[in-house]
Every structure is written in C-alpha cells, then in structure tokens.
Short mmCIF file of C-alpha atoms and ligand atoms in Angstrom, two decimals:
data_model
loop_
_atom_site.label_atom_id
_atom_site.label_comp_id
_atom_site.label_asym_id
_atom_site.label_seq_id
_atom_site.Cartn_x
_atom_site.Cartn_y
_atom_site.Cartn_z
CA UNK Q 1 88.25 66.85 62.91
CA UNK Q 2 87.27 70.45 63.65
CA UNK Q 3 84.60 72.16 61.60
CA UNK Q 4 86.56 75.35 60.85
CA UNK Q 5 83.62 77.18 59.29
CA UNK Q 6 81.58 76.71 62.45
CA UNK Q 7 84.55 77.63 64.62
CA UNK Q 8 85.09 80.73 62.51
CA UNK Q 9 81.49 81.76 63.08
CA UNK Q 10 81.75 81.20 66.84
CA UNK Q 11 85.00 83.10 66.89
CA UNK Q 12 83.40 86.10 65.29
CA UNK Q 13 80.60 86.19 67.87
CA UNK Q 14 82.68 85.41 70.92
CA UNK Q 15 85.65 87.63 70.09
CA UNK Q 16 83.26 90.50 69.42
CA UNK Q 17 81.50 89.96 72.76
CA UNK Q 18 84.86 89.93 74.58
CA UNK Q 19 85.98 93.33 73.30
CA UNK Q 20 84.14 95.19 76.09
CA UNK Q 21 86.48 93.77 78.69
CA UNK Q 22 89.58 95.96 78.91
CA UNK Q 23 91.25 94.13 81.76
CA UNK Q 24 93.61 91.94 79.82
CA UNK Q 25 96.80 93.94 79.93
CA UNK Q 26 99.25 91.79 81.77
CA UNK Q 27 102.61 92.11 83.31
CA UNK Q 28 104.94 90.44 85.71
CA UNK Q 29 104.74 86.87 84.45
CA UNK Q 30 108.03 85.00 84.13
CA UNK Q 31 106.80 81.64 82.90
CA UNK Q 32 109.74 80.13 81.08
CA UNK Q 33 109.73 77.77 78.14
CA UNK Q 34 110.70 74.47 79.64
CA UNK Q 35 110.80 70.95 78.17
CA UNK Q 36 110.62 72.32 74.62
CA UNK Q 37 107.03 73.35 75.29
CA UNK Q 38 105.03 75.88 73.35
CA UNK Q 39 105.38 79.59 74.03
CA UNK Q 40 107.22 81.78 76.43
CA UNK Q 41 105.39 84.37 78.52
CA UNK Q 42 107.93 86.92 79.66
CA UNK Q 43 107.63 90.23 81.61
CA UNK Q 44 105.05 92.78 80.58
CA UNK Q 45 102.90 90.84 78.16
CA UNK Q 46 99.71 92.61 77.14
CA UNK Q 47 97.23 92.16 74.36
CA UNK Q 48 97.76 95.67 73.16
CA UNK Q 49 100.61 97.61 74.75
CA UNK Q 50 102.84 96.61 77.60
CA UNK Q 51 103.98 99.16 80.16
CA UNK Q 52 107.24 99.50 78.19
CA UNK Q 53 105.29 100.25 75.00
CA UNK Q 54 105.67 96.81 73.38
CA UNK Q 55 102.68 95.51 71.50
CA UNK Q 56 101.78 91.86 71.99
CA UNK Q 57 98.74 89.86 71.12
CA UNK Q 58 96.47 87.58 73.11
CA UNK Q 59 93.57 85.58 71.76
CA UNK Q 60 90.74 87.35 73.59
CA UNK Q 61 87.44 85.49 73.57
CA UNK Q 62 84.47 84.42 75.64
CA UNK Q 63 83.84 80.73 76.16
CA UNK Q 64 80.19 81.63 75.67
CA UNK Q 65 77.98 84.71 75.42
CA UNK Q 66 75.00 82.78 76.82
CA UNK Q 67 74.28 84.18 80.25
CA UNK Q 68 71.72 83.58 82.96
CA UNK Q 69 72.20 87.14 84.28
CA UNK Q 70 70.79 90.39 82.99
CA UNK Q 71 73.32 93.13 83.73
CA UNK Q 72 71.95 96.27 82.04
CA UNK Q 73 75.34 97.51 80.73
CA UNK Q 74 76.33 94.22 79.05
CA UNK Q 75 75.70 93.12 75.45
CA UNK Q 76 75.55 89.48 76.54
CA UNK Q 77 72.74 90.05 79.07
CA UNK Q 78 70.01 87.44 78.77
CA UNK Q 79 67.31 89.91 77.68
CA UNK Q 80 69.37 91.11 74.70
CA UNK Q 81 68.27 89.61 71.40
CA UNK Q 82 71.64 88.67 69.89
CA UNK Q 83 73.27 85.69 68.20
CA UNK Q 84 74.58 83.30 70.86
CA UNK Q 85 77.39 80.78 70.66
CA UNK Q 86 79.53 78.62 72.91
CA UNK Q 87 82.91 77.00 72.40
CA UNK Q 88 83.65 73.59 73.82
CA UNK Q 89 86.71 73.31 76.04
CA UNK Q 90 88.53 71.40 73.30
CA UNK Q 91 87.71 74.02 70.67
CA UNK Q 92 89.31 76.80 72.72
CA UNK Q 93 92.37 74.63 73.32
CA UNK Q 94 92.71 73.78 69.61
CA UNK Q 95 92.17 77.36 68.54
CA UNK Q 96 94.79 78.66 70.97
CA UNK Q 97 97.37 76.10 69.91
CA UNK Q 98 96.62 76.66 66.25
CA UNK Q 99 96.95 80.45 66.49
CA UNK Q 100 99.99 80.14 68.66
CA UNK Q 101 101.80 77.88 66.20
CA UNK Q 102 101.08 80.38 63.45
CA UNK Q 103 102.54 83.14 65.60
CA UNK Q 104 99.25 85.05 65.64
CA UNK Q 105 99.19 85.24 69.42
CA UNK Q 106 101.39 84.99 72.46
CA UNK Q 107 98.68 83.94 74.85
CA UNK Q 108 95.03 83.63 75.74
CA UNK Q 109 92.57 85.90 77.53
CA UNK Q 110 89.48 83.86 78.35
CA UNK Q 111 86.28 85.13 79.90
CA UNK Q 112 82.70 83.90 79.79
CA UNK Q 113 79.03 84.57 80.31
CA UNK Q 114 77.52 82.40 83.02
CA UNK Q 115 76.16 79.13 81.58
CA UNK Q 116 74.27 77.58 84.43
CA UNK Q 117 75.97 78.68 87.61
CA UNK Q 118 79.34 80.09 88.63
CA UNK Q 119 81.10 76.77 89.30
CA UNK Q 120 79.77 75.06 86.17
CA UNK Q 121 81.29 77.87 84.06
CA UNK Q 122 84.48 78.31 86.06
CA UNK Q 123 85.20 74.60 85.90
CA UNK Q 124 85.26 74.84 82.07
CA UNK Q 125 87.55 77.84 82.06
CA UNK Q 126 89.94 76.02 84.36
CA UNK Q 127 89.79 72.95 82.15
CA UNK Q 128 90.94 74.99 79.14
CA UNK Q 129 93.97 76.28 81.03
CA UNK Q 130 94.75 72.85 82.50
CA UNK Q 131 94.65 71.14 79.11
CA UNK Q 132 96.85 73.80 77.53
CA UNK Q 133 99.46 73.47 80.26
CA UNK Q 134 99.42 69.75 80.93
CA UNK Q 135 98.50 68.18 77.58
CA UNK Q 136 100.13 70.70 75.23
CA UNK Q 137 102.91 71.94 77.45
CA UNK Q 138 101.82 75.49 76.54
CA UNK Q 139 104.03 78.18 78.07
CA UNK Q 140 102.25 81.19 76.58
CA UNK Q 141 100.42 83.69 78.73
CA UNK Q 142 97.00 82.79 80.14
CA UNK Q 143 94.65 85.30 81.74
CA UNK Q 144 91.45 83.75 83.10
CA UNK Q 145 88.52 85.86 84.08
CA UNK Q 146 87.11 84.34 87.26
CA UNK Q 147 83.39 83.95 87.57
CA UNK Q 148 81.97 85.76 90.63
CA UNK Q 149 80.81 83.23 93.19
CA UNK Q 150 83.15 80.42 92.00
CA UNK Q 151 84.33 78.07 94.76
CA UNK Q 152 87.71 78.34 96.48
CA UNK Q 153 88.71 74.92 95.08
CA UNK Q 154 88.25 76.12 91.50
CA UNK Q 155 90.06 79.39 92.21
CA UNK Q 156 92.91 77.37 93.65
CA UNK Q 157 93.12 75.18 90.55
CA UNK Q 158 92.84 78.17 88.22
CA UNK Q 159 95.84 79.77 89.94
CA UNK Q 160 97.98 76.73 89.21
CA UNK Q 161 97.53 77.09 85.43
CA UNK Q 162 96.81 80.79 84.74
CA UNK Q 163 99.34 83.61 84.83
CA UNK Q 164 96.78 86.15 85.86
CA UNK Q 165 93.29 85.90 87.37
CA UNK Q 166 90.78 88.67 87.56
CA UNK Q 167 87.30 89.19 88.92
CA UNK Q 168 85.47 92.25 87.57
CA UNK Q 169 84.13 94.62 90.20
CA UNK Q 170 81.87 96.00 87.45
CA UNK Q 171 80.51 99.08 89.25
CA UNK Q 172 82.56 101.34 91.51
CA UNK Q 173 79.92 101.16 94.28
CA UNK Q 174 77.57 98.55 95.70
CA UNK Q 175 74.56 100.83 94.98
CA UNK Q 176 75.58 101.07 91.30
CA UNK Q 177 75.84 97.29 91.10
CA UNK Q 178 72.42 96.81 92.69
CA UNK Q 179 70.90 99.22 90.21
CA UNK Q 180 72.36 97.76 87.01
CA UNK Q 181 73.21 94.17 87.87
CA UNK Q 182 70.56 93.08 90.39
CA UNK Q 183 71.48 89.37 89.91
CA UNK Q 184 74.99 90.07 91.14
CA UNK Q 185 76.21 90.32 94.65
CA UNK Q 186 79.28 92.37 95.57
CA UNK Q 187 80.31 89.70 98.10
CA UNK Q 188 80.53 87.10 95.31
CA UNK Q 189 83.26 89.24 93.73
CA UNK Q 190 85.05 90.14 96.91
CA UNK Q 191 85.26 86.61 98.29
CA UNK Q 192 87.36 85.15 95.41
CA UNK Q 193 89.54 88.29 95.45
CA UNK Q 194 90.22 87.72 99.15
CA UNK Q 195 90.96 84.05 98.54
CA UNK Q 196 93.37 84.91 95.70
CA UNK Q 197 95.13 87.50 97.81
CA UNK Q 198 95.78 84.98 100.59
CA UNK Q 199 96.88 82.27 98.17
CA UNK Q 200 99.25 84.65 96.39
CA UNK Q 201 100.88 85.59 99.70
CA UNK Q 202 101.10 81.93 100.72
CA UNK Q 203 102.67 80.84 97.45
CA UNK Q 204 105.21 83.67 97.52
CA UNK Q 205 106.27 82.52 100.99
CA UNK Q 206 106.43 78.88 99.87
CA UNK Q 207 108.50 79.83 96.84
CA UNK Q 208 111.05 81.48 99.15
CA UNK Q 209 111.38 78.26 101.14
CA UNK Q 210 111.11 75.70 98.34
CA UNK Q 211 112.32 76.61 94.89
CA UNK Q 212 110.22 73.85 93.39
CA UNK Q 213 106.92 74.95 94.97
CA UNK Q 214 104.31 75.27 92.19
CA UNK Q 215 103.65 78.69 90.68
CA UNK Q 216 100.35 80.37 91.52
CA UNK Q 217 99.02 83.10 89.19
CA UNK Q 218 102.51 84.64 88.89
CA UNK Q 219 101.18 87.84 87.29
CA UNK Q 220 98.78 88.35 90.22
CA UNK Q 221 95.18 89.52 90.13
CA UNK Q 222 93.49 92.50 88.53
CA UNK Q 223 89.98 93.92 88.31
CA UNK Q 224 87.91 96.21 86.13
CA UNK Q 225 85.28 98.89 86.77
CA UNK Q 226 82.81 100.25 84.26
CA UNK Q 227 82.93 104.05 84.34
CA UNK Q 228 80.06 106.36 83.46
CA UNK Q 229 77.19 103.86 83.48
CA UNK Q 230 76.29 105.05 87.00
CA UNK Q 231 76.79 108.59 88.37
CA UNK Q 232 79.82 107.92 90.61
CA UNK Q 233 82.39 110.73 90.40
CA UNK Q 234 86.18 110.30 90.05
CA UNK Q 235 86.51 110.66 93.82
CA UNK Q 236 84.34 107.54 94.38
CA UNK Q 237 86.10 105.63 91.58
CA UNK Q 238 89.65 106.32 92.72
CA UNK Q 239 88.83 105.68 96.38
CA UNK Q 240 87.42 102.29 95.39
CA UNK Q 241 90.51 101.54 93.26
CA UNK Q 242 92.80 102.56 96.09
CA UNK Q 243 90.94 100.31 98.52
CA UNK Q 244 91.33 97.31 96.20
CA UNK Q 245 95.04 98.01 95.59
CA UNK Q 246 95.64 98.19 99.33
CA UNK Q 247 93.32 95.48 100.64
CA UNK Q 248 93.57 92.88 97.87
CA UNK Q 249 97.09 93.43 96.50
CA UNK Q 250 95.71 94.13 93.01
CA UNK Q 251 98.32 94.40 90.28
CA UNK Q 252 96.05 96.57 88.17
CA UNK Q 253 92.66 98.20 88.27
CA UNK Q 254 91.24 98.87 84.80
CA UNK Q 255 88.78 101.64 84.03
CA UNK Q 256 86.45 100.87 81.17
CA UNK Q 257 84.36 103.78 79.86
CA UNK Q 258 80.74 102.70 79.44
CA UNK Q 259 79.82 102.22 75.78
CA UNK Q 260 76.11 103.04 75.36
CA UNK Q 261 74.45 99.90 74.03
CA UNK Q 262 70.89 100.14 75.25
CA UNK Q 263 68.17 102.68 75.97
CA UNK Q 264 67.39 101.09 79.33
CA UNK Q 265 66.07 103.90 81.55
CA UNK Q 266 68.58 103.06 84.29
CA UNK Q 267 71.48 103.90 81.95
CA UNK Q 268 72.75 107.16 80.44
CA UNK Q 269 71.32 107.98 76.97
CA UNK Q 270 72.64 106.42 73.78
CA UNK Q 271 74.63 109.52 72.79
CA UNK Q 272 76.53 109.83 76.03
CA UNK Q 273 79.68 107.75 75.54
CA UNK Q 274 82.30 108.40 78.21
CA UNK Q 275 84.98 110.67 76.68
CA UNK Q 276 88.29 108.86 76.17
CA UNK Q 277 90.03 111.66 78.05
CA UNK Q 278 88.17 110.72 81.28
CA UNK Q 279 89.53 107.18 81.07
CA UNK Q 280 93.02 108.58 80.38
CA UNK Q 281 92.88 110.91 83.36
CA UNK Q 282 91.82 108.01 85.63
CA UNK Q 283 94.78 105.94 84.42
CA UNK Q 284 97.13 108.89 85.00
CA UNK Q 285 95.76 109.33 88.54
CA UNK Q 286 96.13 105.59 89.10
CA UNK Q 287 99.83 105.86 88.11
CA UNK Q 288 100.33 108.73 90.53
CA UNK Q 289 99.04 106.52 93.36
CA UNK Q 290 101.09 103.49 92.35
CA UNK Q 291 104.42 104.97 91.22
CA UNK Q 292 104.66 108.59 92.37
CA UNK Q 293 103.80 108.32 96.06
CA UNK Q 294 100.54 110.32 95.89
CA UNK Q 295 97.77 109.56 98.37
CA UNK Q 296 94.37 109.24 96.76
CA UNK Q 297 92.92 112.20 98.68
CA UNK Q 298 95.65 114.48 97.36
CA UNK Q 299 94.33 113.83 93.84
CA UNK Q 300 90.57 113.79 94.47
CA UNK Q 301 88.56 114.63 97.57
CA UNK Q 302 85.28 116.22 98.66
CA UNK Q 303 86.29 119.63 97.30
CA UNK Q 304 87.87 118.19 94.09
CA UNK Q 305 85.47 115.35 93.20
CA UNK Q 306 86.40 115.24 89.50
CA UNK Q 307 89.73 115.09 87.71
CA UNK Q 308 90.42 118.10 85.51
CA UNK Q 309 89.91 116.98 81.91
CA UNK Q 310 92.03 119.86 80.50
CA UNK Q 311 95.26 119.03 82.29
CA UNK Q 312 96.84 115.91 83.78
CA UNK Q 313 96.25 115.18 87.49
CA UNK Q 314 99.83 115.88 88.57
CA UNK Q 315 99.79 119.35 87.04
CA UNK Q 316 96.35 119.92 88.53
CA UNK Q 317 97.65 118.97 91.99
CA UNK Q 318 100.71 121.22 91.65
CA UNK Q 319 98.57 124.18 90.64
CA UNK Q 320 96.43 123.70 93.74
CA UNK Q 321 99.55 123.56 95.89
CA UNK Q 322 101.68 126.44 94.64
CA UNK Q 323 102.94 127.11 98.20
CA UNK Q 324 105.15 123.98 97.82
CA UNK Q 325 107.00 125.39 94.79
CA UNK Q 326 109.53 126.20 93.42
CA UNK Q 327 111.60 123.13 94.25
CA UNK Q 328 115.40 123.31 94.01
CA UNK Q 329 116.18 120.43 91.70
CA UNK Q 330 119.76 120.21 93.00
CA UNK Q 331 118.71 119.67 96.62
CA UNK Q 332 115.20 118.16 96.81
CA UNK Q 333 114.54 114.53 97.80
CA UNK Q 334 113.55 112.02 95.13
CA UNK Q 335 109.99 111.87 96.54
CA UNK Q 336 109.64 115.65 96.10
CA UNK Q 337 111.10 115.62 92.57
CA UNK Q 338 108.60 112.92 91.58
CA UNK Q 339 105.80 115.39 92.30
CA UNK Q 340 107.02 118.03 89.85
CA UNK Q 341 104.93 118.26 86.64
CA UNK Q 342 106.92 117.28 83.56
CA UNK Q 343 109.22 114.89 85.44
CA UNK Q 344 108.64 111.14 85.18
CA UNK Q 345 110.00 108.35 87.37
CA UNK Q 346 113.03 107.67 85.16
CA UNK Q 347 113.96 111.35 84.83
CA UNK Q 348 113.62 111.83 88.60
CA UNK Q 349 116.01 108.94 89.23
CA UNK Q 350 118.47 110.26 86.65
CA UNK Q 351 118.38 113.72 88.24
CA UNK Q 352 119.28 112.33 91.66
CA UNK Q 353 122.23 110.40 90.20
CA UNK Q 354 123.50 113.14 87.84
CA UNK Q 355 123.55 115.89 90.49
CA UNK Q 356 126.13 113.93 92.49
CA UNK Q 357 128.67 115.02 89.87
CA UNK Q 358 127.68 118.61 89.15
CA UNK Q 359 124.86 121.07 89.72
CA UNK Q 360 122.21 120.69 87.04
CA UNK Q 361 121.07 123.49 84.73
CA UNK Q 362 118.21 123.66 82.19
CA UNK Q 363 120.32 122.11 79.44
CA UNK Q 364 121.18 119.13 81.66
CA UNK Q 365 117.51 118.71 82.58
CA UNK Q 366 116.47 118.78 78.93
CA UNK Q 367 119.04 116.07 78.14
CA UNK Q 368 117.71 113.95 81.01
CA UNK Q 369 114.25 114.07 79.41
CA UNK Q 370 112.43 116.60 81.61
CA UNK Q 371 109.48 118.31 79.87
CA UNK Q 372 110.78 121.83 80.43
CA UNK Q 373 107.60 123.48 79.13
CA UNK Q 374 105.78 122.22 82.24
CA UNK Q 375 108.55 121.80 84.81
CA UNK Q 376 109.91 125.37 84.33
CA UNK Q 377 107.08 126.86 86.42
CA UNK Q 378 107.83 124.67 89.41
CA UNK Q 379 111.61 124.39 89.77
CA UNK Q 380 114.85 126.25 90.22
CA UNK Q 381 118.18 124.92 89.02
CA UNK Q 382 121.71 126.14 88.38
CA UNK Q 383 120.57 128.86 85.97
CA UNK Q 384 117.63 131.27 86.05
CA UNK Q 385 117.03 131.48 82.29
CA UNK Q 386 113.43 130.24 82.19
CA UNK Q 387 112.28 131.16 85.64
CA UNK Q 388 108.92 132.87 86.11
CA UNK Q 389 108.14 133.69 89.72
CA UNK Q 390 105.26 136.13 89.20
CA UNK Q 391 102.58 133.65 88.03
CA UNK Q 392 99.53 132.27 89.82
CA UNK Q 393 98.31 128.67 89.37
CA UNK Q 394 95.58 129.92 87.02
CA UNK Q 395 98.15 131.80 84.89
CA UNK Q 396 100.30 128.68 84.64
CA UNK Q 397 97.38 126.54 83.55
CA UNK Q 398 96.49 129.09 80.86
CA UNK Q 399 100.09 129.28 79.60
CA UNK Q 400 100.45 125.52 79.40
CA UNK Q 401 97.10 125.07 77.66
CA UNK Q 402 97.85 127.86 75.18
CA UNK Q 403 101.23 126.34 74.41
CA UNK Q 404 99.87 122.84 73.81
CA UNK Q 405 97.09 124.34 71.66
CA UNK Q 406 99.55 126.24 69.47
CA UNK Q 407 101.77 123.14 69.17
CA UNK Q 408 98.72 121.19 68.04
CA UNK Q 409 97.85 123.86 65.46
CA UNK Q 410 101.44 123.97 64.19
CA UNK Q 411 101.50 120.20 63.64
CA UNK Q 412 98.01 120.03 62.15
CA UNK Q 413 98.00 119.04 58.46
CA UNK Q 414 97.35 122.02 56.20
CA UNK Q 415 94.96 120.07 53.97
CA UNK Q 416 91.87 122.01 55.04
CA UNK Q 417 93.30 125.31 53.87
CA UNK Q 418 93.14 124.03 50.28
CA UNK Q 419 89.36 124.16 50.28
S1 SF4 Z 1 77.18 88.16 84.26
FE1 SF4 Z 1 78.76 88.96 82.89
S2 SF4 Z 1 78.22 88.19 80.87
FE2 SF4 Z 1 76.41 87.91 82.16
S3 SF4 Z 1 75.17 89.73 81.78
FE3 SF4 Z 1 76.42 90.17 83.59
S4 SF4 Z 1 78.31 91.16 82.78
FE4 SF4 Z 1 77.25 90.16 81.03
#
C-alpha cells in the first residue's frame, strides 16, 4: 500500500524542484496505443503548449533533489539548505499510472539530481520507463532527462522506452560551465549526445529495412541552456545552439532565463532576472534558423552581438538589409518570401500557390494572413495603395514601434482613468 500523505509531500518538493527545467516540450512522437495499453502519445505533445498551440500536460518531477554536485545556478545544489526527498522507482510508476488513469496527465517528464554517480541515477530513471512500458503497457509520452556521464548501455536502454531523451548543456560555453558547475565536464554531456545521434540514425535506417525494428527515442533528443547566469551574448548562445542542431541532430534547443536564487558572487545579483523578452527573442531567432532558412550569422554576428529586444529578429534583419527590398510578391521565390517581415511559413506557402491563379493585391494578402502593418514596407504587389518607398530602416522601425504602442494603448483597460 502506498502512503499517499508521504507521496504527496515528496511530490510537492520534487515537482517544485523540477520547474526550473524548461526542456520538456515535445513533438514528433507517434507511439500508438496498442494491445489496449494505457495512453496514446501522438504528434506534438508538450507539457504546456505544442507547436500547434495545443495544451497538454506531463507529470514533471525529479526522482530526487539530492545531489552530489554543487552547480551554483541550481536550487538542488548540495550546498543549498533545502528540504530533500527521493521517490522510489515504484512510487514514480504508481504516481504516473494513477494520474494517467484520472486523466490528469498525458505523459511523464522525469529528471533527477545525481544520487551517487551518473550510472546509479540513470539506471533508476531507465527502470521507471521500462516498468511503465513493459509492466503497465503505458503508451503515454515519456521524456527522460539523461544524466551527464551515463554509460552508452544505459543510454541505449533509455532510448528503447522513452520518446525523447535530453542532456542539458547548462551553460552556452565551456568557460561558463567551469565557472558555475566545476564538478561538471562538458565532455560528459557531449558524449551521450553523440551516442544518441548515432543510435537515432541507425534506428531510422533499421526501421526503413525492417518494419518491426524496435523504436528508439522516436521524438529525438533535445537540450537546454541557462541564459543570463554567465555573460555570454546572444551571438555566443545562438552559435552554440546552431552547432548542436547541426552536429547532434537536436530536435530542440531550449533557452531558460536564469532565475536568481542565490547571492553567490559568481552569479548576477538577486534583482537581475533575465527579461522574458530576451528568451522570446532567442526562440524567434531559433525558429528563423530552423524554419525560415536563415544562417545564424545573418541574425547575430560580431557587429550585431545581441538581438534587438524592441523588435523581432526577422524585422531587425530586414531593416539592416534594406537593399534587398522591396520584393515583388507575385514573382519572388518561396525562400525570399519567407524572409519578409509579417509573413509566416504558412502564409508564404499560400502566396506561392494562390499567385498561380491571379496576381495578388493587398486584399488577397490580408486574406492569406499576412501582417500588412509590417510587410507593407518590404513588398510590392498588384496595387500600390500602401506603398512607402521613401523610408529608411530607422524610420520603419519607428513607425512599427509607434503603431504597436498605440494599439497597446487602445486595447488597454480604462480602469486607471477612474482614479
Ligand atoms: S547536477 Fe543537476 S541537480 Fe545537481 S546541482 Fe548540478 S544542475 Fe543541480
């Protein structure tokens, strides 16, 4: 029999400790419900919002917040005087099944502090996933956080049961890691990433040849970097992300703004939380690299080391490259249209299809979903109604900022004026 009061207490501690890890959005898993098992992890599952805007829930906990390491930026570091707890393997399994049956969750995100050593901890994480899959026939989503330094054998086993595996990079650079997490070694993170990459390629090939070949982490691998705990600029951060996308076939890199939790001299002061907008701009830049065909050095480079916090990175790039505009929307290639501010991937594809039938004007573009207030400065179409050819990049930025400011003021509740 489970002692639910005790479990409840552990849950409070270990769910709270897990909230600093943002890397549990998931996508791409197609694990089907077979043999009347429990759960069904379909495309785009995420504990908050999927890429298509759907909100799903994962049980997100640590197996334990005991840790032998002392990473300065982490609440679970060994020198921090906090309440500690640890679940047993069976407790996590029971909790997951129980929550799943009650429809509270669609899957599990499981991470952990390091108990004794990497393999000792990783072996327990793998055991949770194995029990869920083999003893409970659980088909919900499982994301396991891999412990840096875990052996290839355990990574291999983890891949057979988890949908997604991730190893946190923690700091964007090796120097940052040395400064704040001296117990950790960058190679201990990179080695399992390399192993996973090779196994993922191998299993994809096997799957092509043998339909019945076992699945291996079908939602791939991801990683997370803490932003703002060390002085790296956006140039360093996005170059690191780009390297890991290219060299390790990452599905996602997550950017987690440092939450000040300690007055350790190596860290920024307690009142210096990373502004949410910096995280947002990094995610927007990340999307430009993954879906819009931008090279990382077009977005940030030695002369533009930081993303502009006032405007999104695509608009910022366009303003720095005014010689490339205006673009004729009725003639330009898809790759060129994708670079126009105010036009997303779907709208760009619709434009290319729709113009086969007739030349597009502003009204058509509006119907397609183009944000005319931004795109109008960068395109020509089959009408010159909105065109402004006499503006510099700086003028355009000012116009767009003024417009979004006045929109904000218009929609602001009038409550304050009562006082
Ligand atoms: S190893 Fe992980 S849990 Fe332990 S202190 Fe470092 S970041 Fe925290």
